[in-house]
mmCIF file of C-alpha atoms in Angstrom:
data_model
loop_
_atom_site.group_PDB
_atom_site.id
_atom_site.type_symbol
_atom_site.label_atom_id
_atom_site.label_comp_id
_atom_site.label_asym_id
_atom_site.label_seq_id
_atom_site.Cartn_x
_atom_site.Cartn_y
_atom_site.Cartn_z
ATOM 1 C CA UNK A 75 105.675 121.718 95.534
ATOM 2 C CA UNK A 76 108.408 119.619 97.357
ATOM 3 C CA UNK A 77 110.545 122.319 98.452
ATOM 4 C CA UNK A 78 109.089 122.780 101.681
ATOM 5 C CA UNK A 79 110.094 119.626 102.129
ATOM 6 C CA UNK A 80 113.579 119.916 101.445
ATOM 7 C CA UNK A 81 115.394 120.264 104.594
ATOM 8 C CA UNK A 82 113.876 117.749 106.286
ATOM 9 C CA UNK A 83 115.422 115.138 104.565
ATOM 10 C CA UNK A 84 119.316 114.474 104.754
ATOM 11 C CA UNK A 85 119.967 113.357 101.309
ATOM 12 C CA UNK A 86 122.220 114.939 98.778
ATOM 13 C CA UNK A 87 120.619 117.444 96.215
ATOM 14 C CA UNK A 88 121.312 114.876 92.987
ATOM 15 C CA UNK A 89 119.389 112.168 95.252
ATOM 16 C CA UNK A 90 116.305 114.815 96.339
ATOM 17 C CA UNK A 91 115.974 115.606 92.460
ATOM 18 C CA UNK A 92 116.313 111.924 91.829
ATOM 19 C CA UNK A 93 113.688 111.056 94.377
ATOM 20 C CA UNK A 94 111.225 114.067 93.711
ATOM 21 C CA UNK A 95 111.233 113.463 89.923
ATOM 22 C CA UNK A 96 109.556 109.860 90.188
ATOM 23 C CA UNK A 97 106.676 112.349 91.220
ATOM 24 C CA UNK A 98 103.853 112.755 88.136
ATOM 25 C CA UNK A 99 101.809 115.889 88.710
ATOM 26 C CA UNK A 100 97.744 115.822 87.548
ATOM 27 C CA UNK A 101 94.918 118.300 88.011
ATOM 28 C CA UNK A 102 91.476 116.419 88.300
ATOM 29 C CA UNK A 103 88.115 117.549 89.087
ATOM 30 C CA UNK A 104 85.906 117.166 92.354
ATOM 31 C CA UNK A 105 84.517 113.939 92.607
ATOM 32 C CA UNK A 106 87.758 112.736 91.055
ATOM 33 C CA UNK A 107 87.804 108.655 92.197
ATOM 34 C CA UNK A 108 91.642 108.266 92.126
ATOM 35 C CA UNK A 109 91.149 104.017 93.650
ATOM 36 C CA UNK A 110 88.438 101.656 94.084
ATOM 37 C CA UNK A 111 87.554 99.452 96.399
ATOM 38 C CA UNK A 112 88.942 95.972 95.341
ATOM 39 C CA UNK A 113 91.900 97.436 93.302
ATOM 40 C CA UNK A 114 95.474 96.988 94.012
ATOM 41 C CA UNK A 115 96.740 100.445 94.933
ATOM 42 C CA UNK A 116 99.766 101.147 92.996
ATOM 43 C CA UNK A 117 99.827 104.944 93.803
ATOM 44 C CA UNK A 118 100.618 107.327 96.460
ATOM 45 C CA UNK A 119 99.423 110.969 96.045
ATOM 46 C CA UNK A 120 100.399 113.957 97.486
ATOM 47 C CA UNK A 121 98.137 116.558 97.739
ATOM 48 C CA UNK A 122 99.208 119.790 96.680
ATOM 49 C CA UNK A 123 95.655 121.839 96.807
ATOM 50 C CA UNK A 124 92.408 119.669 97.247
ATOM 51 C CA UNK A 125 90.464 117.809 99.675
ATOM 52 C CA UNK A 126 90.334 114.160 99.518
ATOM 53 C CA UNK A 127 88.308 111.762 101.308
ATOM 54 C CA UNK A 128 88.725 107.913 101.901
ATOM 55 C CA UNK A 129 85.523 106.081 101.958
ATOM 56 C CA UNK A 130 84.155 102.404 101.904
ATOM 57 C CA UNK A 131 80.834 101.265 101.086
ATOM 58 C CA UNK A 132 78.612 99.168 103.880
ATOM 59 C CA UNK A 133 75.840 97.497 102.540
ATOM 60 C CA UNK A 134 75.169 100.291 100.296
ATOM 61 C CA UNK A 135 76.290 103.044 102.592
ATOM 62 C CA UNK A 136 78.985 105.340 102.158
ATOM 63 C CA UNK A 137 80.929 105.486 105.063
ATOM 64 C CA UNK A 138 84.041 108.322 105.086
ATOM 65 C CA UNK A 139 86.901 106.840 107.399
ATOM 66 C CA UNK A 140 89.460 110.250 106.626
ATOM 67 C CA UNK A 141 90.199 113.355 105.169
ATOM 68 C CA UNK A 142 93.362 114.757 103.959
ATOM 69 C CA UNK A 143 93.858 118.394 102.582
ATOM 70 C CA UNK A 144 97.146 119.651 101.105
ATOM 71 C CA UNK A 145 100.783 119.125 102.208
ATOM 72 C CA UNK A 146 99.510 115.197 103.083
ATOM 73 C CA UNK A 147 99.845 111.503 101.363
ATOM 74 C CA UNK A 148 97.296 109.305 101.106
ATOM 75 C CA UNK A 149 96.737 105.609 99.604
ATOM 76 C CA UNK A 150 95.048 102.795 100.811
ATOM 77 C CA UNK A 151 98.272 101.784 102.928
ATOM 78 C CA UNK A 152 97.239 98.313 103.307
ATOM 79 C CA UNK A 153 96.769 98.010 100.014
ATOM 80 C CA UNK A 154 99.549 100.118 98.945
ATOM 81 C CA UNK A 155 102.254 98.256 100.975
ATOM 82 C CA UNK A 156 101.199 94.562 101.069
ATOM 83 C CA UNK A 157 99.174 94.685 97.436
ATOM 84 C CA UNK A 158 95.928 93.727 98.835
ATOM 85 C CA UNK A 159 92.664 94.712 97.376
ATOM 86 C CA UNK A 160 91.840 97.924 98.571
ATOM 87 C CA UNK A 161 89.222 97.944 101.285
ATOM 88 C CA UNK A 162 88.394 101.563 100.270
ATOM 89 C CA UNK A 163 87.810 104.364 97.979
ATOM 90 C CA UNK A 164 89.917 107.420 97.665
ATOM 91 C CA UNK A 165 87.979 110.061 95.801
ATOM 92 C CA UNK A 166 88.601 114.057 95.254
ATOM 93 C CA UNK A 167 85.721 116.293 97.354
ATOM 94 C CA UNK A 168 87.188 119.123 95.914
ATOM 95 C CA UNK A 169 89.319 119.852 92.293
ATOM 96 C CA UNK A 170 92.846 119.204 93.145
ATOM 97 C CA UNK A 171 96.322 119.364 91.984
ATOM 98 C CA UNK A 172 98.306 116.023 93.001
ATOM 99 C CA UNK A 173 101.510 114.419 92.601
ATOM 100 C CA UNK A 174 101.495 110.817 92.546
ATOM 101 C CA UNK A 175 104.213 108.134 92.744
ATOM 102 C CA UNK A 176 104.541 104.685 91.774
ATOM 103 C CA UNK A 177 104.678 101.849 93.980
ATOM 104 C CA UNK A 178 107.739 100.550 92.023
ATOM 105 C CA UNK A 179 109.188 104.168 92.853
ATOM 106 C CA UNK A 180 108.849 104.309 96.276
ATOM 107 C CA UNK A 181 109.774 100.389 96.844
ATOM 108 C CA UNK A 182 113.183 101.812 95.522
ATOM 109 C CA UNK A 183 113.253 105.497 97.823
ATOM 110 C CA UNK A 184 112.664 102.805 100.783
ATOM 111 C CA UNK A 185 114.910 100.390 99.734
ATOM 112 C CA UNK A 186 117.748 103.327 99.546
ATOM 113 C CA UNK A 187 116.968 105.191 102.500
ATOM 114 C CA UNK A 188 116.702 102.296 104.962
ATOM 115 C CA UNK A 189 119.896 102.561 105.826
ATOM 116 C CA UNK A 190 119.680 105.780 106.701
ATOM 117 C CA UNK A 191 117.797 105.923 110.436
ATOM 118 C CA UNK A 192 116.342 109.585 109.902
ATOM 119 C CA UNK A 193 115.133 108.765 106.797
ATOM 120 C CA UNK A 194 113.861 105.467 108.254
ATOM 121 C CA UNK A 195 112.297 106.512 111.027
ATOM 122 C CA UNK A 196 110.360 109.684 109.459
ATOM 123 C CA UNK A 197 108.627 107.147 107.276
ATOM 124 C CA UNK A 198 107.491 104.897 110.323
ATOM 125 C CA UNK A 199 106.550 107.811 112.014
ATOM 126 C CA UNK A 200 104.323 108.739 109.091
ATOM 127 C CA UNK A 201 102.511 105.532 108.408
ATOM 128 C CA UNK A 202 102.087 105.118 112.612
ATOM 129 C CA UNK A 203 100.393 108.580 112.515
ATOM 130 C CA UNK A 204 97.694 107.487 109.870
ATOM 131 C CA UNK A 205 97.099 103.720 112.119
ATOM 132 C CA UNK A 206 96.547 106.645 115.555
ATOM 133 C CA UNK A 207 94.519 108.957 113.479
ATOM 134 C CA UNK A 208 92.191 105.590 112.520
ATOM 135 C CA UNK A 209 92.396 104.135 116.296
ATOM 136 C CA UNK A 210 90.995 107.872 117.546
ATOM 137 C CA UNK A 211 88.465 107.923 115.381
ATOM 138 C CA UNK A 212 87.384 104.208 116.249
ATOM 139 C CA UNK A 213 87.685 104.447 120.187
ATOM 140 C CA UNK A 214 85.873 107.705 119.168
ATOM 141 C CA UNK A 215 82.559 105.705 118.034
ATOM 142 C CA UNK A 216 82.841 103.172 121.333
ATOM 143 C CA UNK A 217 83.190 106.425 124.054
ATOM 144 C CA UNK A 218 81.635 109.616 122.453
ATOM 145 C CA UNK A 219 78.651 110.486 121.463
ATOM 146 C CA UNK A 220 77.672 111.540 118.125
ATOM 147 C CA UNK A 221 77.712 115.671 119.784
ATOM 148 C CA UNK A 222 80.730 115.061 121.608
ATOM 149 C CA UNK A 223 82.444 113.641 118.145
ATOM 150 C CA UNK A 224 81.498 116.574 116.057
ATOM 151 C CA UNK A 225 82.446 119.184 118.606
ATOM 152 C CA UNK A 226 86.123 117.276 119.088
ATOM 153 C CA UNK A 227 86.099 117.653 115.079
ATOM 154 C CA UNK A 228 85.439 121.209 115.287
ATOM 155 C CA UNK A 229 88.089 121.791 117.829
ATOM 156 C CA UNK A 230 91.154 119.196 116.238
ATOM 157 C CA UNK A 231 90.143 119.385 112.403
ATOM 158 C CA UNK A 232 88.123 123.089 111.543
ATOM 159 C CA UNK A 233 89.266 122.648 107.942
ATOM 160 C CA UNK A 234 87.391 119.749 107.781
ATOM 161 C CA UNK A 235 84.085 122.114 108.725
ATOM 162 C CA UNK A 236 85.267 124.541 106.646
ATOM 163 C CA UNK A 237 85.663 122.522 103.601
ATOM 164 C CA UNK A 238 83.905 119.580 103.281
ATOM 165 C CA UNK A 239 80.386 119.713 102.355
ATOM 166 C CA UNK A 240 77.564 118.394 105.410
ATOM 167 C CA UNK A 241 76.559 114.804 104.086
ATOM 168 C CA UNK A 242 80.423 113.720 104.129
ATOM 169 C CA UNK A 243 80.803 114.882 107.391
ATOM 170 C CA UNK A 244 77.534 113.600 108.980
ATOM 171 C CA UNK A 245 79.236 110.099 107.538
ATOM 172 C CA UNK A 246 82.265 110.404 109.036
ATOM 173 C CA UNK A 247 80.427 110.911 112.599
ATOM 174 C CA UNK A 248 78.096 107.729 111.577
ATOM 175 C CA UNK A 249 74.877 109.929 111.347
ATOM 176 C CA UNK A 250 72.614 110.926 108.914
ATOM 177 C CA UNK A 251 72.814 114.484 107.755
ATOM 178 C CA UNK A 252 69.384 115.756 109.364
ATOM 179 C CA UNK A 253 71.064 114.169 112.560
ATOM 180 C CA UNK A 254 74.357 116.104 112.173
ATOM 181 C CA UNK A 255 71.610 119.300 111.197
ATOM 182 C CA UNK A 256 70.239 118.670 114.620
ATOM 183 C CA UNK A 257 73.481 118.562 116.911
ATOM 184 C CA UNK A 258 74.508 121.534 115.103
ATOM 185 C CA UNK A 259 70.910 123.608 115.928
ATOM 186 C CA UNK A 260 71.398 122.018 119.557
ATOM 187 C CA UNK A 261 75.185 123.362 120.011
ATOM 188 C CA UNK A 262 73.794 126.867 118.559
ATOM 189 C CA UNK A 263 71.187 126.725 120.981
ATOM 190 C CA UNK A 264 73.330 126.098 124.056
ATOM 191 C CA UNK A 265 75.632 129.200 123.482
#
């Protein structure tokens, strides 16, 4: 799983095998809920093969804020780093294969590497990609319409399309799924 991974980091092999063997790997089912809302989150995952989603619930609705698919982390960062409740879920859409870390773990990888500004900076990089991801998809809901948001999904994210079933995605727009139905028989229409 991690070797793809190898030569981006410039660490010695004993400290890659050290590092990559905090890693725990599990298979779980769809529907899998790997943290819930109000928990501490004391695990990162890495997906290997899967789809995972990261949801909250609003008075009783289930709102998706992200997807991730394989070769990509996910936690509840906030919670994750700062050991707040979680504000979210993080459930499996499909079965999956992850590896998952400890928050003791990676408190030690960070405390190791920080000296080291590649190492240092990769990791910023990573957590400021998942805070633009979240700040597109909000400015998304004030300046796009509910159309104009699933056609920039179709174009930026296909997999997402591809893989995840209809009701997640009309949540992740903000519309109900006989809404999404309807700006996909529109967009048909128009071609």
């Amino acid at each position: 799983m991690f070797d793809q991974f190898r030569n981006k980091f410039p660490i010695t092999d004993e400290k890659w095998i050290e590092y990559t063997n905090y890693f725990n790997r599990i298979e779980v089912a769809a529907k899998t809920t790997l943290l819930e809302e109000g928990e501490i989150s004391k695990k990162l995952f890495v997906i290997e093969k899967g789809c995972i989603r990261v949801w909250f619930n609003h008075n009783g609705k289930d709102l998706t804020s992200q997807f991730f698919f394989e070769n990509q982390s996910v936690s509840s960062i906030e919670s994750f780093m700062k050991k707040f409740p979680s504000p979210v879920f993080i459930e499996t859409i499909e079965s999956s294969i992850l590896w998952w870390i400890h928050k003791e773990d990676v408190d030690t990888i960070i405390e190791e590497i920080k000296e080291i500004p590649e190492l240092r900076d990769r990791l910023i990089n990573m957590l400021f990609q998942r805070t633009f991801d979240y700040m597109k998809h909000f400015f998304s809901f004030l300046k796009d319409s509910p159309a104009e948001r699933y056609l920039s999904l179709i174009e930026e994210k296909p997999q997402i399309v591809q893989r995840v079933p209809q009701h997640y995605i009309a949540s992740y727009l903000g519309v109900s799924t006989v809404h999404l139905s309807r700006i996909k028989s529109k967009l048909l229409q128009n071609k």
